[in-house]
mmCIF file of C-alpha atoms in Angstrom:
data_model
loop_
_atom_site.group_PDB
_atom_site.id
_atom_site.type_symbol
_atom_site.label_atom_id
_atom_site.label_comp_id
_atom_site.label_asym_id
_atom_site.label_seq_id
_atom_site.Cartn_x
_atom_site.Cartn_y
_atom_site.Cartn_z
ATOM 1 C CA MET M 1 -43.191 -15.170 31.699
ATOM 2 C CA ILE M 2 -41.836 -18.609 30.809
ATOM 3 C CA ASP M 3 -43.314 -20.384 27.804
ATOM 4 C CA GLU M 4 -42.836 -24.107 28.245
ATOM 5 C CA GLY M 5 -44.139 -25.021 24.811
ATOM 6 C CA PRO M 6 -47.169 -27.162 24.060
ATOM 7 C CA ASP M 7 -45.875 -30.543 25.135
ATOM 8 C CA ALA M 8 -42.724 -29.942 27.174
ATOM 9 C CA ALA M 9 -44.287 -30.044 30.628
ATOM 10 C CA ALA M 10 -46.463 -33.036 29.819
ATOM 11 C CA SER M 11 -43.523 -35.018 28.460
ATOM 12 C CA GLY M 12 -41.473 -34.537 31.623
ATOM 13 C CA THR M 13 -38.507 -33.195 29.636
ATOM 14 C CA PHE M 14 -38.915 -29.563 30.675
ATOM 15 C CA VAL M 15 -36.563 -28.404 33.464
ATOM 16 C CA GLN M 16 -38.413 -25.451 34.906
ATOM 17 C CA SER M 17 -35.613 -24.220 37.169
ATOM 18 C CA PHE M 18 -33.214 -24.071 34.225
ATOM 19 C CA ALA M 19 -35.754 -22.138 32.171
ATOM 20 C CA ARG M 20 -36.266 -19.706 35.028
ATOM 21 C CA GLY M 21 -32.533 -19.116 35.292
ATOM 22 C CA LEU M 22 -32.394 -18.310 31.584
ATOM 23 C CA SER M 23 -35.373 -15.974 31.934
ATOM 24 C CA VAL M 24 -33.428 -14.050 34.578
ATOM 25 C CA ILE M 25 -30.481 -13.638 32.209
ATOM 26 C CA ARG M 26 -32.807 -12.461 29.426
ATOM 27 C CA THR M 27 -34.221 -9.662 31.579
ATOM 28 C CA PHE M 28 -30.997 -7.732 30.949
ATOM 29 C CA ASP M 29 -30.518 -6.023 27.594
ATOM 30 C CA ALA M 30 -28.970 -2.912 26.071
ATOM 31 C CA THR M 31 -31.805 -0.762 27.415
ATOM 32 C CA HIS M 32 -31.693 -2.384 30.860
ATOM 33 C CA PRO M 33 -28.020 -3.192 31.608
ATOM 34 C CA GLU M 34 -28.562 -2.850 35.364
ATOM 35 C CA LEU M 35 -31.676 -3.930 37.242
ATOM 36 C CA SER M 36 -32.857 -4.053 40.819
ATOM 37 C CA LEU M 37 -34.194 -7.246 42.347
ATOM 38 C CA SER M 38 -37.735 -5.943 41.916
ATOM 39 C CA ASP M 39 -37.055 -5.148 38.244
ATOM 40 C CA VAL M 40 -35.720 -8.650 37.582
ATOM 41 C CA ALA M 41 -38.688 -10.246 39.331
ATOM 42 C CA ARG M 42 -41.166 -8.167 37.351
ATOM 43 C CA ARG M 43 -39.500 -8.626 33.958
ATOM 44 C CA SER M 44 -38.989 -12.386 34.424
ATOM 45 C CA GLY M 45 -42.383 -13.083 35.934
ATOM 46 C CA LEU M 46 -40.815 -14.614 39.060
ATOM 47 C CA THR M 47 -41.399 -13.878 42.711
ATOM 48 C CA ARG M 48 -38.795 -11.683 44.423
ATOM 49 C CA ALA M 49 -37.617 -14.672 46.455
ATOM 50 C CA ALA M 50 -37.133 -16.843 43.360
ATOM 51 C CA ALA M 51 -35.469 -14.050 41.397
ATOM 52 C CA ARG M 52 -33.082 -13.463 44.292
ATOM 53 C CA ARG M 53 -32.085 -17.149 44.438
ATOM 54 C CA PHE M 54 -31.330 -17.230 40.711
ATOM 55 C CA LEU M 55 -29.426 -13.938 40.788
ATOM 56 C CA LEU M 56 -27.280 -15.056 43.705
ATOM 57 C CA THR M 57 -26.591 -18.386 41.958
ATOM 58 C CA LEU M 58 -25.577 -16.564 38.768
ATOM 59 C CA GLU M 59 -23.403 -14.222 40.818
ATOM 60 C CA THR M 60 -21.648 -17.175 42.455
ATOM 61 C CA LEU M 61 -21.004 -18.669 39.000
ATOM 62 C CA GLY M 62 -19.605 -15.365 37.766
ATOM 63 C CA TYR M 63 -22.332 -14.490 35.259
ATOM 64 C CA VAL M 64 -23.812 -11.639 37.319
ATOM 65 C CA ARG M 65 -22.274 -8.909 39.465
ATOM 66 C CA SER M 66 -23.962 -6.749 42.097
ATOM 67 C CA ASP M 67 -23.173 -3.562 43.968
ATOM 68 C CA GLY M 68 -25.627 -4.504 46.708
ATOM 69 C CA ARG M 69 -28.455 -2.524 45.140
ATOM 70 C CA THR M 70 -28.546 -3.450 41.454
ATOM 71 C CA PHE M 71 -27.452 -6.413 39.354
ATOM 72 C CA ALA M 72 -25.729 -6.574 35.940
ATOM 73 C CA LEU M 73 -24.418 -9.280 33.665
ATOM 74 C CA THR M 74 -20.675 -9.866 33.378
ATOM 75 C CA PRO M 75 -18.732 -10.583 30.165
ATOM 76 C CA ARG M 76 -18.691 -14.230 31.193
ATOM 77 C CA VAL M 77 -22.202 -14.649 29.743
ATOM 78 C CA LEU M 78 -20.499 -14.572 26.327
ATOM 79 C CA GLU M 79 -19.368 -18.117 27.071
ATOM 80 C CA LEU M 80 -22.980 -19.230 26.753
ATOM 81 C CA GLY M 81 -23.037 -18.275 23.083
ATOM 82 C CA PHE M 82 -19.455 -19.077 22.201
ATOM 83 C CA SER M 83 -20.071 -22.737 21.408
ATOM 84 C CA TYR M 84 -22.821 -21.756 18.987
ATOM 85 C CA LEU M 85 -20.744 -19.063 17.304
ATOM 86 C CA SER M 86 -17.655 -21.256 17.054
ATOM 87 C CA ALA M 87 -19.675 -23.890 15.195
ATOM 88 C CA LEU M 88 -20.818 -21.379 12.574
ATOM 89 C CA SER M 89 -19.078 -21.041 9.231
ATOM 90 C CA LEU M 90 -18.230 -17.721 7.651
ATOM 91 C CA PRO M 91 -21.223 -17.872 5.254
ATOM 92 C CA GLU M 92 -23.615 -18.551 8.137
ATOM 93 C CA ILE M 93 -22.237 -15.608 10.095
ATOM 94 C CA ALA M 94 -22.302 -13.268 7.092
ATOM 95 C CA GLN M 95 -25.717 -14.190 5.659
ATOM 96 C CA PRO M 96 -28.012 -12.287 8.059
ATOM 97 C CA HIS M 97 -25.791 -9.210 7.789
ATOM 98 C CA LEU M 98 -25.916 -9.408 3.995
ATOM 99 C CA GLU M 99 -29.691 -9.676 4.114
ATOM 100 C CA ARG M 100 -29.893 -6.490 6.176
ATOM 101 C CA LEU M 101 -27.463 -4.721 3.852
ATOM 102 C CA SER M 102 -29.469 -5.758 0.797
ATOM 103 C CA ARG M 103 -32.655 -4.362 2.334
ATOM 104 C CA GLU M 104 -30.849 -1.130 3.189
ATOM 105 C CA VAL M 105 -29.415 -0.469 -0.281
ATOM 106 C CA ASP M 106 -32.008 -2.385 -2.335
ATOM 107 C CA GLU M 107 -29.288 -4.103 -4.348
ATOM 108 C CA SER M 108 -27.743 -7.553 -4.680
ATOM 109 C CA VAL M 109 -24.991 -8.234 -2.150
ATOM 110 C CA SER M 110 -22.506 -11.074 -1.839
ATOM 111 C CA ALA M 111 -19.561 -12.472 0.074
ATOM 112 C CA GLY M 112 -16.602 -14.206 -1.520
ATOM 113 C CA VAL M 113 -13.213 -15.717 -0.785
ATOM 114 C CA LEU M 114 -10.066 -16.132 -2.843
ATOM 115 C CA ASP M 115 -9.340 -19.560 -4.295
ATOM 116 C CA GLY M 116 -6.212 -19.558 -6.432
ATOM 117 C CA THR M 117 -6.715 -16.864 -9.055
ATOM 118 C CA ASP M 118 -10.503 -16.717 -8.646
ATOM 119 C CA ILE M 119 -13.032 -15.401 -6.210
ATOM 120 C CA VAL M 120 -15.676 -17.911 -5.135
ATOM 121 C CA TYR M 121 -19.104 -16.771 -3.960
ATOM 122 C CA ILE M 122 -19.885 -18.174 -0.508
ATOM 123 C CA ALA M 123 -23.011 -16.148 0.362
ATOM 124 C CA ARG M 124 -25.405 -14.038 -1.669
ATOM 125 C CA VAL M 125 -28.641 -12.071 -1.489
ATOM 126 C CA PRO M 126 -29.881 -11.258 -5.015
ATOM 127 C CA THR M 127 -32.506 -8.609 -5.661
ATOM 128 C CA ARG M 128 -32.498 -8.522 -9.438
ATOM 129 C CA ARG M 129 -30.546 -10.149 -12.231
ATOM 130 C CA ILE M 130 -28.016 -7.662 -13.537
ATOM 131 C CA MET M 131 -25.518 -10.044 -15.153
ATOM 132 C CA SER M 132 -25.879 -12.313 -18.160
ATOM 133 C CA VAL M 133 -24.463 -15.107 -15.985
ATOM 134 C CA ARG M 134 -26.575 -16.311 -13.056
ATOM 135 C CA ILE M 135 -24.567 -16.000 -9.858
ATOM 136 C CA THR M 136 -25.029 -18.686 -7.203
ATOM 137 C CA ILE M 137 -23.022 -20.014 -4.286
ATOM 138 C CA GLY M 138 -19.864 -21.475 -5.799
ATOM 139 C CA THR M 139 -19.782 -19.168 -8.849
ATOM 140 C CA ARG M 140 -16.225 -18.187 -9.753
ATOM 141 C CA PHE M 141 -14.809 -15.108 -11.450
ATOM 142 C CA PRO M 142 -11.208 -13.986 -12.051
ATOM 143 C CA ALA M 143 -10.095 -12.030 -8.994
ATOM 144 C CA TYR M 144 -8.259 -9.323 -10.952
ATOM 145 C CA ALA M 145 -11.469 -8.135 -12.692
ATOM 146 C CA THR M 146 -13.807 -8.037 -9.675
ATOM 147 C CA SER M 147 -14.259 -5.698 -6.738
ATOM 148 C CA MET M 148 -14.178 -8.533 -4.197
ATOM 149 C CA GLY M 149 -11.090 -9.957 -5.844
ATOM 150 C CA ARG M 150 -9.257 -6.652 -5.640
ATOM 151 C CA ALA M 151 -10.332 -6.152 -2.021
ATOM 152 C CA LEU M 152 -8.931 -9.600 -1.239
ATOM 153 C CA LEU M 153 -5.712 -9.060 -3.202
ATOM 154 C CA ALA M 154 -5.170 -5.707 -1.486
ATOM 155 C CA GLY M 155 -4.926 -7.562 1.810
ATOM 156 C CA MET M 156 -2.062 -9.727 0.568
ATOM 157 C CA PRO M 157 1.688 -8.996 0.422
ATOM 158 C CA ASP M 158 3.025 -7.755 -2.913
ATOM 159 C CA ALA M 159 4.795 -11.058 -3.584
ATOM 160 C CA ALA M 160 1.565 -13.012 -3.128
ATOM 161 C CA VAL M 161 -0.300 -10.599 -5.393
ATOM 162 C CA ALA M 162 2.358 -11.054 -8.045
ATOM 163 C CA THR M 163 1.999 -14.831 -7.802
ATOM 164 C CA VAL M 164 -1.773 -14.589 -8.339
ATOM 165 C CA LEU M 165 -1.448 -12.216 -11.284
ATOM 166 C CA ASP M 166 1.300 -14.301 -12.899
ATOM 167 C CA ALA M 167 -0.962 -17.351 -12.705
ATOM 168 C CA SER M 168 -4.016 -15.482 -14.042
ATOM 169 C CA GLU M 169 -5.074 -15.478 -17.660
ATOM 170 C CA LEU M 170 -5.456 -11.723 -17.992
ATOM 171 C CA ARG M 171 -8.002 -10.806 -20.623
ATOM 172 C CA ALA M 172 -10.325 -7.898 -21.290
ATOM 173 C CA PHE M 173 -13.979 -8.825 -20.660
ATOM 174 C CA THR M 174 -15.035 -5.341 -21.838
ATOM 175 C CA ASP M 175 -13.271 -2.278 -23.193
ATOM 176 C CA HIS M 176 -13.042 -1.032 -19.563
ATOM 177 C CA THR M 177 -11.244 -4.083 -18.123
ATOM 178 C CA LEU M 178 -7.819 -3.533 -16.603
ATOM 179 C CA ALA M 179 -5.987 -6.466 -18.157
ATOM 180 C CA ASP M 180 -2.290 -5.639 -17.760
ATOM 181 C CA ARG M 181 -0.327 -6.346 -14.605
ATOM 182 C CA ALA M 182 0.970 -2.832 -14.056
ATOM 183 C CA SER M 183 -2.509 -1.260 -14.163
ATOM 184 C CA ILE M 184 -3.968 -3.954 -11.911
ATOM 185 C CA ARG M 185 -1.152 -3.563 -9.367
ATOM 186 C CA ASP M 186 -1.703 0.215 -9.345
ATOM 187 C CA GLU M 187 -5.417 -0.296 -8.730
ATOM 188 C CA ILE M 188 -4.757 -2.796 -5.934
ATOM 189 C CA GLU M 189 -2.468 -0.233 -4.287
ATOM 190 C CA ARG M 190 -5.282 2.314 -4.525
ATOM 191 C CA VAL M 191 -7.660 -0.160 -2.865
ATOM 192 C CA ARG M 192 -5.162 -0.682 -0.020
ATOM 193 C CA GLY M 193 -5.069 3.018 0.612
ATOM 194 C CA GLN M 194 -8.808 3.736 0.565
ATOM 195 C CA GLY M 195 -10.049 0.468 2.080
ATOM 196 C CA TRP M 196 -12.571 -0.425 -0.632
ATOM 197 C CA ALA M 197 -12.626 -1.475 -4.277
ATOM 198 C CA PHE M 198 -14.762 -0.149 -7.143
ATOM 199 C CA VAL M 199 -15.180 -1.879 -10.492
ATOM 200 C CA ASP M 200 -17.179 -0.164 -13.227
ATOM 201 C CA GLY M 201 -18.093 -2.251 -16.250
ATOM 202 C CA GLU M 202 -14.906 -4.316 -16.206
ATOM 203 C CA LEU M 203 -16.390 -7.782 -15.725
ATOM 204 C CA GLU M 204 -19.534 -7.081 -17.707
ATOM 205 C CA ARG M 205 -20.744 -3.946 -19.439
ATOM 206 C CA GLY M 206 -23.371 -2.124 -17.380
ATOM 207 C CA LEU M 207 -22.351 -3.731 -14.069
ATOM 208 C CA ARG M 208 -20.844 -1.808 -11.161
ATOM 209 C CA SER M 209 -19.572 -3.395 -7.971
ATOM 210 C CA ILE M 210 -18.123 -2.034 -4.735
ATOM 211 C CA ALA M 211 -16.422 -4.278 -2.159
ATOM 212 C CA VAL M 212 -14.732 -4.116 1.234
ATOM 213 C CA PRO M 213 -12.516 -6.736 2.893
ATOM 214 C CA LEU M 214 -13.388 -8.792 5.963
ATOM 215 C CA HIS M 215 -10.695 -9.415 8.571
ATOM 216 C CA GLY M 216 -10.426 -12.428 10.844
ATOM 217 C CA ARG M 217 -9.346 -12.548 14.483
ATOM 218 C CA ASP M 218 -5.672 -12.196 13.552
ATOM 219 C CA GLY M 219 -6.308 -9.163 11.349
ATOM 220 C CA ALA M 220 -5.736 -11.018 8.079
ATOM 221 C CA VAL M 221 -8.199 -10.540 5.218
ATOM 222 C CA VAL M 222 -10.328 -13.691 5.027
ATOM 223 C CA ALA M 223 -13.159 -12.665 2.701
ATOM 224 C CA ALA M 224 -14.843 -9.710 1.042
ATOM 225 C CA ILE M 225 -18.402 -8.447 0.668
ATOM 226 C CA ASN M 226 -19.824 -6.381 -2.154
ATOM 227 C CA VAL M 227 -22.809 -4.510 -3.508
ATOM 228 C CA SER M 228 -23.543 -4.963 -7.207
ATOM 229 C CA SER M 229 -25.676 -2.575 -9.214
ATOM 230 C CA SER M 230 -26.536 -1.524 -12.723
ATOM 231 C CA THR M 231 -24.909 1.546 -14.243
ATOM 232 C CA THR M 232 -28.413 2.753 -15.072
ATOM 233 C CA ARG M 233 -29.517 2.885 -11.424
ATOM 234 C CA ASP M 234 -27.486 5.972 -10.470
ATOM 235 C CA THR M 235 -24.214 7.748 -11.094
ATOM 236 C CA ALA M 236 -20.997 6.088 -9.976
ATOM 237 C CA GLU M 237 -20.301 8.941 -7.575
ATOM 238 C CA ARG M 238 -23.643 8.614 -5.807
ATOM 239 C CA GLN M 239 -23.370 4.831 -5.621
ATOM 240 C CA ILE M 240 -19.944 5.123 -4.021
ATOM 241 C CA GLU M 241 -21.217 7.761 -1.588
ATOM 242 C CA ARG M 242 -24.147 5.566 -0.571
ATOM 243 C CA TYR M 243 -22.773 2.031 -0.675
ATOM 244 C CA VAL M 244 -19.271 2.410 0.801
ATOM 245 C CA PRO M 245 -20.422 3.523 4.286
ATOM 246 C CA ALA M 246 -23.091 0.791 4.339
ATOM 247 C CA LEU M 247 -20.530 -1.833 3.330
ATOM 248 C CA LEU M 248 -18.044 -0.668 5.949
ATOM 249 C CA ARG M 249 -20.706 -0.821 8.676
ATOM 250 C CA THR M 250 -21.747 -4.297 7.594
ATOM 251 C CA GLY M 251 -18.146 -5.451 7.381
ATOM 252 C CA ALA M 252 -17.452 -4.201 10.903
ATOM 253 C CA ALA M 253 -20.510 -6.055 12.234
ATOM 254 C CA ILE M 254 -19.445 -9.314 10.575
ATOM 255 C CA GLU M 255 -15.872 -8.914 11.830
ATOM 256 C CA ALA M 256 -17.145 -8.390 15.390
ATOM 257 C CA GLU M 257 -18.783 -11.825 15.228
ATOM 258 C CA LEU M 258 -15.777 -13.423 13.544
ATOM 259 C CA ARG M 259 -13.619 -12.326 16.472
ATOM 260 C CA LEU M 260 -15.771 -14.480 18.743
ATOM 261 C CA VAL M 261 -15.283 -17.616 16.647
#
């Protein structure tokens, strides 16, 4: 049934026919991709005659197709959401996916982009503080020593990687930090091959992070997402086994939306 809201009808701003047309579109979903006229009428709360008029109008406009017995939406309905999606920024698209990922793995998750020699956090869902430095949107870390940074660098040509490393002040944050160019380049090559990056205690002792790249419409790496955890929470092997598939699924979902923007 159509909910007009508390004051819409009284104010004269509510266009009932438009709302009914939208209710017809919303009767279709993944569970009900094809519906008969009677199904549409029942699910939308309209009479059969009204449902038929709206379906035939939508069919004329190209949003619905029919085989004479059932009706189904066409891909053209994607146009209705394109303007909304195209106005969204990468952080806005990623945030709800990161929130779901954080609930799934019960860890802090983030998204970042490369800016010069640093990664910059553009979205984050913290669950607990595991670093001595508080991470917020806009926090920067050297790309070479972070999982997101290595995932981003792995998506770049060798010459571009060399430019970033040459401009970086390579230093060891802990006794585990890869701080020489040859070792970092080898690790970036490993990340290219496996599709994800793992950093264990290199940025800060006791901190592990796993990241995967995000690709834009043209296939180029535009960002990265990660899961950060304490070394005391589980073994590195089990964290990799658990977090990598979850990250890859989340990355694929974000990329699917980015392709619409």
